[in-house]
Coordinates of C-alpha atoms in Angstrom, one line a residue:
M109 CA -57.9 -32.7 -5.1
K110 CA -57.1 -29.1 -4.0
F111 CA -59.4 -29.5 -1.0
F112 CA -57.6 -32.6 0.3
K113 CA -54.2 -30.8 0.0
Q114 CA -55.5 -27.9 2.0
L115 CA -57.0 -30.3 4.6
L116 CA -53.7 -32.1 4.9
L117 CA -51.7 -28.9 5.2
I118 CA -54.1 -27.6 7.9
S119 CA -53.8 -30.8 9.9
I120 CA -50.0 -30.4 9.8
F121 CA -50.2 -26.8 11.0
L122 CA -52.6 -27.8 13.8
C123 CA -49.8 -30.0 15.2
I124 CA -47.9 -26.8 15.9
P125 CA -48.6 -25.2 19.3
A126 CA -51.3 -22.6 18.9
L127 CA -49.7 -20.2 21.3
S128 CA -47.4 -17.4 20.0
V129 CA -43.9 -18.5 19.2
S130 CA -41.7 -16.9 21.7
S131 CA -38.5 -15.1 20.8
H132 CA -35.1 -16.7 21.3
P133 CA -31.4 -15.7 21.2
V134 CA -30.1 -14.7 17.8
V135 CA -26.5 -14.9 16.7
E136 CA -25.8 -11.8 14.5
K137 CA -22.1 -12.1 13.7
V138 CA -18.8 -14.0 14.3
D139 CA -15.9 -11.5 14.4
T140 CA -12.3 -12.7 13.8
S141 CA -10.7 -9.2 13.4
E142 CA -8.8 -9.6 16.7
Y143 CA -7.7 -13.2 16.2
P144 CA -6.9 -15.2 18.3
K145 CA -9.7 -13.4 20.2
I146 CA -13.1 -14.4 18.7
K147 CA -16.2 -12.3 19.2
I148 CA -19.7 -13.6 18.8
S149 CA -22.6 -11.0 18.7
I150 CA -25.7 -12.4 20.4
R151 CA -29.1 -10.7 20.6
E152 CA -30.7 -11.8 23.8
E153 CA -34.1 -13.4 24.2
V154 CA -36.7 -11.0 25.5
G155 CA -36.8 -11.2 29.3
K156 CA -34.0 -13.7 29.5
P157 CA -30.5 -12.0 29.9
L158 CA -27.6 -14.1 28.6
Q159 CA -26.0 -13.9 32.1
N160 CA -28.7 -16.1 33.4
E161 CA -28.3 -18.8 30.7
K162 CA -26.0 -21.7 30.7
I163 CA -23.6 -21.3 27.8
R164 CA -21.3 -24.1 26.4
L165 CA -19.0 -23.7 23.4
Y166 CA -17.0 -26.1 21.2
E167 CA -14.6 -25.5 18.3
S168 CA -13.7 -28.0 15.7
I169 CA -10.8 -27.5 13.3
Q170 CA -9.3 -30.1 10.9
G171 CA -11.2 -32.8 12.7
K172 CA -10.0 -31.8 16.2
D173 CA -12.6 -30.8 18.8
D174 CA -11.9 -28.5 21.7
E175 CA -14.2 -27.2 24.4
I176 CA -13.7 -23.5 25.3
L177 CA -13.9 -23.2 29.1
V178 CA -13.0 -19.5 29.5
M179 CA -15.4 -17.0 28.1
D180 CA -16.3 -13.3 28.7
L181 CA -19.8 -11.9 28.2
L182 CA -19.9 -8.2 27.6
K183 CA -23.1 -6.1 27.4
K184 CA -23.5 -2.5 26.1
N185 CA -26.4 -0.4 27.2
E186 CA -26.6 1.5 23.9
I187 CA -29.3 1.9 21.2
R188 CA -28.3 1.4 17.6
K189 CA -29.8 2.3 14.2
V190 CA -32.1 -0.3 12.7
R191 CA -33.8 -1.0 9.4
L192 CA -37.6 -1.8 9.4
L193 CA -39.0 -3.9 6.6
L194 CA -42.8 -3.5 6.8
S195 CA -44.8 -5.8 4.5
I196 CA -48.6 -5.1 4.5
Q197 CA -51.3 -7.1 2.9
A198 CA -54.0 -4.8 1.5
S199 CA -57.5 -6.1 2.3
D200 CA -61.1 -4.8 2.6
E201 CA -62.0 -1.5 4.3
E202 CA -62.5 -2.9 7.8
N203 CA -59.3 -4.9 7.9
N204 CA -57.3 -2.0 6.3
K205 CA -58.4 0.2 9.3
K206 CA -57.1 -2.3 11.8
T207 CA -53.9 -2.8 9.7
R208 CA -53.3 1.0 9.7
E209 CA -53.6 1.1 13.5
L210 CA -51.0 -1.7 13.9
A211 CA -48.6 -0.2 11.3
E212 CA -48.8 3.3 12.8
A213 CA -48.1 1.8 16.2
V214 CA -44.9 0.1 14.8
L215 CA -43.8 3.2 13.0
R216 CA -44.1 5.4 16.1
S217 CA -41.4 3.2 17.7
L218 CA -38.9 4.4 15.1
N219 CA -36.2 7.1 15.5
L220 CA -35.6 9.7 12.8
D221 CA -32.4 8.1 11.6
D222 CA -33.9 4.6 11.3
Q223 CA -34.4 3.2 7.7
I224 CA -37.9 2.2 6.4
I225 CA -38.7 -0.2 3.6
L226 CA -42.4 -0.4 2.8
H227 CA -44.0 -3.2 0.8
I228 CA -47.8 -3.3 0.1
Y229 CA -49.2 -6.3 -1.8
G230 CA -52.5 -8.0 -2.6
E231 CA -52.7 -10.4 -5.5
D232 CA -49.5 -8.7 -6.8
T233 CA -47.1 -6.1 -5.4
I234 CA -48.9 -2.8 -5.2
F235 CA -46.1 -0.6 -3.7
F236 CA -42.4 -0.9 -2.9
D237 CA -39.9 1.7 -1.7
D238 CA -36.7 1.1 0.1
K239 CA -35.9 4.7 0.9
L240 CA -38.8 6.1 2.8
D241 CA -38.8 8.5 5.8
K242 CA -41.2 8.1 8.7
H243 CA -43.6 10.8 7.6
T244 CA -43.9 9.5 4.0
A245 CA -44.4 6.0 5.2
L246 CA -47.3 7.1 7.5
T247 CA -48.9 9.0 4.6
K248 CA -48.7 5.9 2.3
I249 CA -50.2 3.6 5.0
N250 CA -53.1 6.1 5.6
N251 CA -54.0 5.7 1.9
L252 CA -53.9 1.9 1.9
P253 CA -55.9 0.6 -1.1
N254 CA -58.5 -2.2 -1.0
A255 CA -57.6 -5.6 -2.3
S256 CA -59.4 -8.9 -2.3
K257 CA -56.6 -11.5 -2.5
N258 CA -53.7 -12.4 -0.2
S259 CA -50.8 -13.8 -2.4
L260 CA -48.6 -14.3 0.6
Y261 CA -46.1 -16.6 -1.2
S262 CA -45.4 -14.2 -4.1
G263 CA -45.4 -11.2 -1.9
I264 CA -42.7 -12.5 0.4
Q265 CA -40.6 -13.7 -2.6
Y266 CA -40.8 -10.2 -4.1
L267 CA -39.7 -8.5 -1.0
Y268 CA -36.7 -10.9 -0.5
S269 CA -35.7 -10.4 -4.1
N270 CA -35.7 -6.6 -3.9
V271 CA -34.5 -5.8 -0.5
P272 CA -31.0 -4.3 -0.7
L273 CA -28.2 -5.9 1.4
T274 CA -26.9 -3.8 4.4
S275 CA -24.9 -4.3 7.6
I276 CA -27.6 -2.5 9.6
P277 CA -29.7 -4.9 11.7
S278 CA -33.1 -5.5 10.0
F279 CA -36.5 -6.3 11.5
Y280 CA -39.0 -7.8 9.1
I281 CA -42.8 -7.4 10.1
L282 CA -45.5 -9.0 8.0
I283 CA -49.1 -7.8 8.7
S284 CA -51.6 -10.2 7.0
P285 CA -55.3 -9.9 8.0
N286 CA -56.5 -12.6 5.6
S287 CA -55.5 -16.2 5.0
P288 CA -53.4 -16.9 1.8
T289 CA -55.4 -17.6 -1.3
E290 CA -52.9 -20.2 -2.4
V291 CA -51.8 -23.4 -0.6
F292 CA -48.6 -22.5 1.2
D293 CA -45.7 -24.8 0.0
T294 CA -43.9 -26.4 2.9
N295 CA -40.8 -26.8 0.6
S296 CA -40.9 -23.1 -0.2
P297 CA -37.5 -21.4 -1.0
I298 CA -38.7 -18.6 1.3
I299 CA -37.4 -20.5 4.3
E300 CA -34.0 -21.0 2.7
L301 CA -33.9 -17.3 1.6
S302 CA -34.7 -16.2 5.2
E303 CA -31.7 -18.3 6.5
R304 CA -29.4 -17.0 3.8
K305 CA -30.3 -13.3 4.3
H306 CA -30.5 -13.8 8.2
L307 CA -34.0 -12.2 8.1
P308 CA -36.6 -13.8 10.4
I309 CA -40.2 -13.0 9.6
H310 CA -42.3 -11.6 12.5
I311 CA -45.9 -12.1 11.6
L312 CA -49.1 -10.4 12.6
S313 CA -51.8 -12.6 11.1
S314 CA -55.3 -13.9 11.6
D315 CA -54.4 -17.2 10.1
E316 CA -52.8 -18.8 13.2
P317 CA -51.6 -22.1 11.8
I318 CA -49.9 -20.7 8.7
G319 CA -48.6 -17.7 10.6
N320 CA -47.2 -19.9 13.4
F321 CA -45.6 -22.3 10.9
L322 CA -43.9 -19.5 8.8
A323 CA -42.6 -17.6 11.8
Q324 CA -41.2 -20.8 13.4
K325 CA -39.5 -21.9 10.2
T326 CA -37.8 -18.5 9.6
S327 CA -36.8 -18.0 13.3
G328 CA -39.3 -15.2 13.8
S329 CA -42.3 -14.7 16.1
F330 CA -46.1 -15.0 15.6
F331 CA -48.6 -12.5 17.0
A332 CA -52.4 -12.9 16.8
Y333 CA -53.9 -10.2 14.6
N334 CA -56.9 -9.3 16.8
K335 CA -55.3 -9.7 20.3
K336 CA -54.8 -6.5 22.2
D337 CA -51.4 -7.3 23.6
S338 CA -49.9 -8.4 20.2
I339 CA -48.6 -4.9 19.3
T340 CA -47.1 -4.5 22.8
K341 CA -45.2 -7.8 22.4
L342 CA -44.1 -6.8 18.9
Q343 CA -42.8 -3.5 20.1
S344 CA -40.9 -5.3 22.8
E345 CA -39.3 -7.6 20.2
F346 CA -38.5 -4.5 18.1
G347 CA -37.0 -2.7 21.1
N348 CA -34.8 -5.8 21.7
I349 CA -33.3 -5.6 18.2
R350 CA -32.6 -1.9 18.8
N351 CA -30.3 -2.7 21.7
E352 CA -26.6 -3.4 21.1
P353 CA -26.1 -7.2 21.2
G354 CA -24.1 -9.0 23.9
I355 CA -20.6 -10.0 22.9
L356 CA -19.3 -13.4 23.8
E357 CA -15.5 -13.3 23.8
Y358 CA -13.0 -16.2 24.0
Y359 CA -9.5 -17.0 22.8
T360 CA -9.3 -19.8 20.3
I361 CA -6.3 -22.2 20.1
E362 CA -3.8 -20.6 17.7
Q363 CA -3.0 -22.7 14.7
P364 CA 0.6 -22.9 13.1
L365 CA 0.9 -20.7 10.0
L366 CA 2.1 -23.6 7.9
S367 CA -1.2 -25.4 8.4
L368 CA -3.0 -22.4 7.1
I369 CA -1.5 -22.2 3.6
S370 CA -5.1 -22.8 2.3
P371 CA -8.1 -21.3 4.1
T372 CA -9.4 -23.6 6.9
E373 CA -13.0 -23.7 8.1
V374 CA -13.5 -23.6 11.9
L375 CA -16.8 -25.0 13.1
I376 CA -18.5 -23.6 16.3
D377 CA -21.1 -25.4 18.3
L378 CA -22.7 -22.9 20.6
K379 CA -25.3 -23.9 23.2
I380 CA -27.3 -21.2 25.0
G381 CA -29.8 -22.7 27.4
N382 CA -32.1 -24.9 25.3
W383 CA -31.0 -23.4 22.0
D384 CA -28.2 -24.8 19.8
F385 CA -26.4 -22.8 17.1
D386 CA -24.1 -24.2 14.4
L387 CA -21.6 -21.4 13.4
K388 CA -18.4 -21.2 11.5
Y389 CA -15.7 -18.9 10.3
N390 CA -12.8 -19.2 7.8
L391 CA -9.2 -19.0 9.1
S392 CA -6.3 -18.2 6.8
I393 CA -2.8 -16.5 6.9
W394 CA -4.4 -13.3 5.8
T395 CA -7.0 -13.4 8.6
I396 CA -4.2 -13.7 11.1
F397 CA -2.1 -11.0 9.4
Y398 CA -5.0 -8.6 9.3
A399 CA -5.8 -9.2 12.9
R400 CA -2.1 -8.6 13.8
L401 CA -2.2 -5.4 11.8
M402 CA -5.2 -4.1 13.8
D403 CA -3.2 -4.8 17.0
I404 CA -1.6 -1.4 18.0
E405 CA 1.6 -3.0 19.4
F406 CA 2.1 -5.2 16.3
F407 CA 1.3 -2.2 14.1
Y408 CA 4.1 -0.1 15.7
T409 CA 6.5 -3.0 15.7
L410 CA 5.8 -3.6 12.0
G411 CA 6.0 0.1 11.3
F412 CA 9.4 0.3 13.1
F413 CA 10.6 -2.8 11.1
L414 CA 9.5 -1.3 7.8
I415 CA 11.2 2.0 8.6
L416 CA 14.4 0.2 9.5
L417 CA 14.2 -1.9 6.4
S418 CA 13.6 1.2 4.3
F419 CA 16.6 2.9 5.9
L420 CA 18.8 -0.2 5.2
I421 CA 17.6 -0.3 1.6
Y422 CA 18.3 3.4 1.2
Y423 CA 21.7 3.1 2.8
S424 CA 22.6 0.1 0.6
F425 CA 21.4 1.9 -2.5
R426 CA 23.3 5.1 -1.6
R427 CA 26.5 3.1 -0.7
S428 CA 26.2 1.2 -4.0
R429 CA 25.9 4.5 -5.9
E430 CA 28.9 5.9 -4.1
V431 CA 30.9 2.8 -4.9
R432 CA 29.8 3.1 -8.6
E433 CA 30.8 6.7 -8.7
A434 CA 34.1 6.1 -7.0
E435 CA 34.8 3.3 -9.5
K436 CA 33.8 5.5 -12.4
K437 CA 36.1 8.3 -11.1
R438 CA 38.9 5.8 -10.6
K439 CA 38.4 4.6 -14.2
I440 CA 38.5 8.2 -15.5
I441 CA 41.8 8.7 -13.6
D442 CA 43.2 5.4 -14.8
E443 CA 42.2 6.1 -18.4
K444 CA 43.6 9.7 -18.3
Y445 CA 46.8 8.5 -16.7
K446 CA 47.1 5.7 -19.2
A447 CA 46.6 8.2 -22.1
D448 CA 49.1 10.5 -20.5
L449 CA 51.7 7.8 -19.8
Y450 CA 51.4 5.6 -22.9
Y451 CA 49.7 7.6 -25.6
H452 CA 50.5 11.3 -24.8
E453 CA 47.1 12.5 -26.0
N454 CA 48.2 16.2 -25.4
N455 CA 50.8 15.7 -28.2
S456 CA 48.0 15.8 -30.7
Y457 CA 47.3 19.4 -31.8
D458 CA 44.2 18.8 -34.0
T459 CA 41.0 17.4 -32.6
G460 CA 40.5 13.9 -33.9
N461 CA 44.2 13.2 -34.7
K462 CA 45.6 10.0 -33.3
V463 CA 48.0 10.5 -30.4
A464 CA 51.6 9.7 -30.6
V465 CA 52.6 6.4 -29.0
L466 CA 55.6 6.1 -26.7
T467 CA 56.9 2.5 -26.9
T468 CA 59.9 0.7 -25.5
K469 CA 61.4 0.4 -29.0
S470 CA 61.2 4.1 -29.4
V471 CA 63.1 4.7 -26.2
E472 CA 65.8 2.2 -27.2
E473 CA 66.3 3.8 -30.6
Y474 CA 66.2 7.5 -29.6
G475 CA 67.2 7.4 -25.9
D476 CA 65.9 9.6 -23.1
D477 CA 65.5 12.6 -25.5
F478 CA 62.9 10.9 -27.5
I479 CA 60.0 13.1 -28.5
P480 CA 57.3 11.6 -30.8
E481 CA 57.1 13.2 -34.2
E482 CA 54.2 15.6 -34.7
D483 CA 52.4 17.2 -37.6
D484 CA 54.1 20.2 -39.1
Y485 CA 51.9 22.5 -37.1
D486 CA 53.2 25.4 -35.1
P487 CA 50.8 27.1 -32.7
Y488 CA 52.8 30.3 -32.9
S489 CA 52.9 30.4 -36.7
I490 CA 51.1 32.9 -38.9
Y491 CA 48.7 31.2 -41.4
T492 CA 47.7 32.7 -44.7
E493 CA 44.8 31.9 -46.9
E494 CA 44.3 33.3 -50.4
S495 CA 41.3 35.3 -49.3
D496 CA 42.5 36.5 -46.0
T497 CA 45.6 36.9 -43.8
Y498 CA 45.5 36.7 -40.0
E499 CA 48.2 37.2 -37.5
E500 CA 47.6 36.1 -33.9
P501 CA 48.7 38.7 -31.4
L502 CA 51.4 37.8 -28.9
P503 CA 51.1 38.5 -25.2
P504 CA 53.3 41.3 -23.8
M505 CA 56.5 40.4 -22.0
T506 CA 56.8 43.4 -19.7
D507 CA 55.8 41.6 -16.4
L508 CA 57.6 38.3 -17.0
P509 CA 61.3 37.4 -16.8
E510 CA 63.2 36.5 -19.9
G511 CA 64.0 32.9 -20.7
E512 CA 65.0 30.5 -23.4
A513 CA 62.5 29.6 -26.0
Y514 CA 62.0 25.9 -26.8
E515 CA 60.3 24.5 -29.8
K516 CA 59.4 21.3 -27.9
A517 CA 59.5 20.3 -24.3
F518 CA 58.5 17.5 -21.9
F519 CA 58.6 16.4 -18.3
I520 CA 60.3 13.3 -16.9
Q521 CA 59.1 12.2 -13.5
K522 CA 62.1 11.3 -11.4
E523 CA 60.5 10.8 -8.0
G524 CA 57.0 10.0 -6.8
P525 CA 54.5 7.3 -7.3
N526 CA 55.3 6.8 -11.0
P527 CA 59.1 7.4 -11.6
G528 CA 60.1 7.3 -15.3
R529 CA 56.8 8.7 -16.5
Q530 CA 57.1 11.1 -19.5
Y531 CA 54.7 13.9 -20.4
N532 CA 55.0 16.0 -23.6
I533 CA 54.1 19.7 -23.2
T534 CA 52.0 20.5 -26.3
L535 CA 49.3 22.9 -25.0
E536 CA 49.8 26.6 -24.4
E537 CA 48.6 26.1 -20.9
V538 CA 49.1 22.9 -19.0
Y539 CA 47.5 22.5 -15.5
I540 CA 49.2 20.2 -13.0
G541 CA 47.7 18.6 -9.9
K542 CA 45.9 15.5 -8.6
A543 CA 42.4 16.5 -9.7
T544 CA 41.1 14.6 -12.7
D545 CA 40.4 17.8 -14.8
N546 CA 44.1 18.7 -14.9
D547 CA 46.2 18.1 -18.0
L548 CA 49.0 16.5 -16.1
I549 CA 47.5 14.3 -13.3
L550 CA 49.9 13.5 -10.5
I551 CA 48.7 10.5 -8.3
D552 CA 50.2 12.0 -5.1
N553 CA 48.2 12.9 -2.0
T554 CA 50.8 15.6 -1.1
V555 CA 50.0 17.5 -4.3
S556 CA 47.1 20.0 -4.4
D557 CA 44.1 19.6 -6.7
K558 CA 45.3 22.5 -8.8
H559 CA 49.0 22.8 -7.8
A560 CA 50.7 24.6 -10.7
K561 CA 50.6 25.4 -14.4
I562 CA 52.9 25.8 -17.4
K563 CA 52.1 28.7 -19.8
I564 CA 54.0 29.0 -23.1
I565 CA 54.6 32.6 -24.3
R566 CA 56.7 33.0 -27.4
G567 CA 58.2 29.6 -26.9
V568 CA 59.3 30.3 -23.3
H569 CA 57.8 27.9 -20.7
Y570 CA 56.7 29.8 -17.6
L571 CA 55.9 27.9 -14.4
Y572 CA 53.2 29.3 -12.1
D573 CA 52.3 28.1 -8.5
L574 CA 48.5 28.1 -8.1
V575 CA 48.5 28.9 -4.3
S576 CA 49.2 25.2 -3.5
N577 CA 49.2 23.9 0.0
R578 CA 52.9 22.8 0.1
G579 CA 54.3 25.2 -2.5
T580 CA 56.2 24.6 -5.7
Y581 CA 60.0 24.4 -5.8
V582 CA 62.4 24.9 -8.8
N583 CA 65.9 23.5 -8.2
G584 CA 65.3 23.5 -4.4
K585 CA 64.0 27.1 -4.3
K586 CA 60.4 27.9 -3.5
L587 CA 58.6 29.5 -6.5
L588 CA 57.2 32.9 -5.4
R589 CA 56.5 34.4 -8.9
P590 CA 56.3 33.0 -12.4
K591 CA 59.6 31.5 -13.6
A592 CA 60.9 30.8 -17.1
L593 CA 62.1 27.1 -17.2
S594 CA 65.4 26.0 -18.5
D595 CA 66.5 22.6 -19.7
F596 CA 67.2 20.2 -16.8
D597 CA 65.3 22.3 -14.3
E598 CA 64.0 20.1 -11.4
I599 CA 60.5 21.0 -10.2
R600 CA 59.3 19.7 -6.8
L601 CA 55.5 19.3 -6.2
G602 CA 54.9 17.5 -2.9
K603 CA 56.7 14.1 -3.1
T604 CA 56.8 14.3 -6.9
L605 CA 60.0 15.5 -8.7
L606 CA 59.7 16.5 -12.4
L607 CA 62.6 17.1 -14.7
F608 CA 62.0 19.7 -17.4
R609 CA 63.6 19.0 -20.8
G610 CA 63.6 21.6 -23.6
N611 CA 64.5 21.1 -27.3
K612 CA 65.3 24.1 -29.5

């Protein structure tokens, strides 16, 4: 039964042309990074430049086909780094000698920065290393062991399973002096693996039918093991992959962003001479955005827009903070003014005491001379405790004019923004001005921040001008030095007029 299977398989292989399978163009990559410009990297067929081939290209998106009529073909005369995958079947002494000659000729074509993956197999894998340098690889090949079997199927599967992925272009060469010991399966997953990994197999083999079949199915090339020109042709193929590929550029038809909410697959039908390639790429909003981001003009435009947006956000935040601070400051002024006008918080001598309240009823009962009742506390009194006696020293009077002493005193605002306002003088020093940290706040732009102050010494209320912008006037005369206030004195600060009332 096995013999008939082999016979059938050989008859199928014999239908394949016996000549070496020639190389053909290879599409390496479809690049959408500069969308709507699409770049297709194409490795040329040996001896057939792309410029001499007829090229036709069609795109199909969402069921709509378009032929691309305008294309540019760019060619770089540069050499690139490559990765060589060298798979060698170990055989008898005579075949190993020929194999060493072929392998050494291939390795001599490499540059120092090229990568080498060496795989030696027989019945099973004998050696595998994916990080070899040129010298070590030559040493290993010179010590090629003898083997009696050629398990081609398992050897290729092992290599495909263990070769690491990389963006470096790879060239896979299989040197097989003997025919496979097993019947090669025409439905082998090796062919599918080769397509998925984009890794054609270039074969140097004595078994022409199987070598031709495997090379053709994996898009590789077949070279007869004992022909003198095989190594020259193989080196030519290898030199072709070292060259930078040609770039086929064209502009696709831009799609509306709303139609790209979900990724869309674009199909490409590329015809180069007699060869047909079915390609595709995915198109999404992020593809377009990334491509625009790589565009220098778009990048600077986006950068300028982001800077402008950041400035607007910063300005809005700063303006909002200034408004909040102004509102907070206004509330402080309003609260202090309210406490001054309605509650007279400075009338409370002890911290924590409730302030006296000035009401309409109080004014009706007691008239303009109303002063809220206070605790029986006198700031100038002498207090005595059982354990100690303390007497607060009084300031000297030598530099100040004499005046009447008042037990209680207050201001009535006659002119200005808040006429009728009343303020009880209960502190030893009362600062007057428009700043919020004053004791008596005057909401008047003509008043300085710190305009004047009242200082009580031995019951006498002395008025000081604090080097104000517009000066302080008492009964129409500018205040040049501290003055002792008398009952019914009129004090002018800017547009505000205060009436001083004292009660003995």
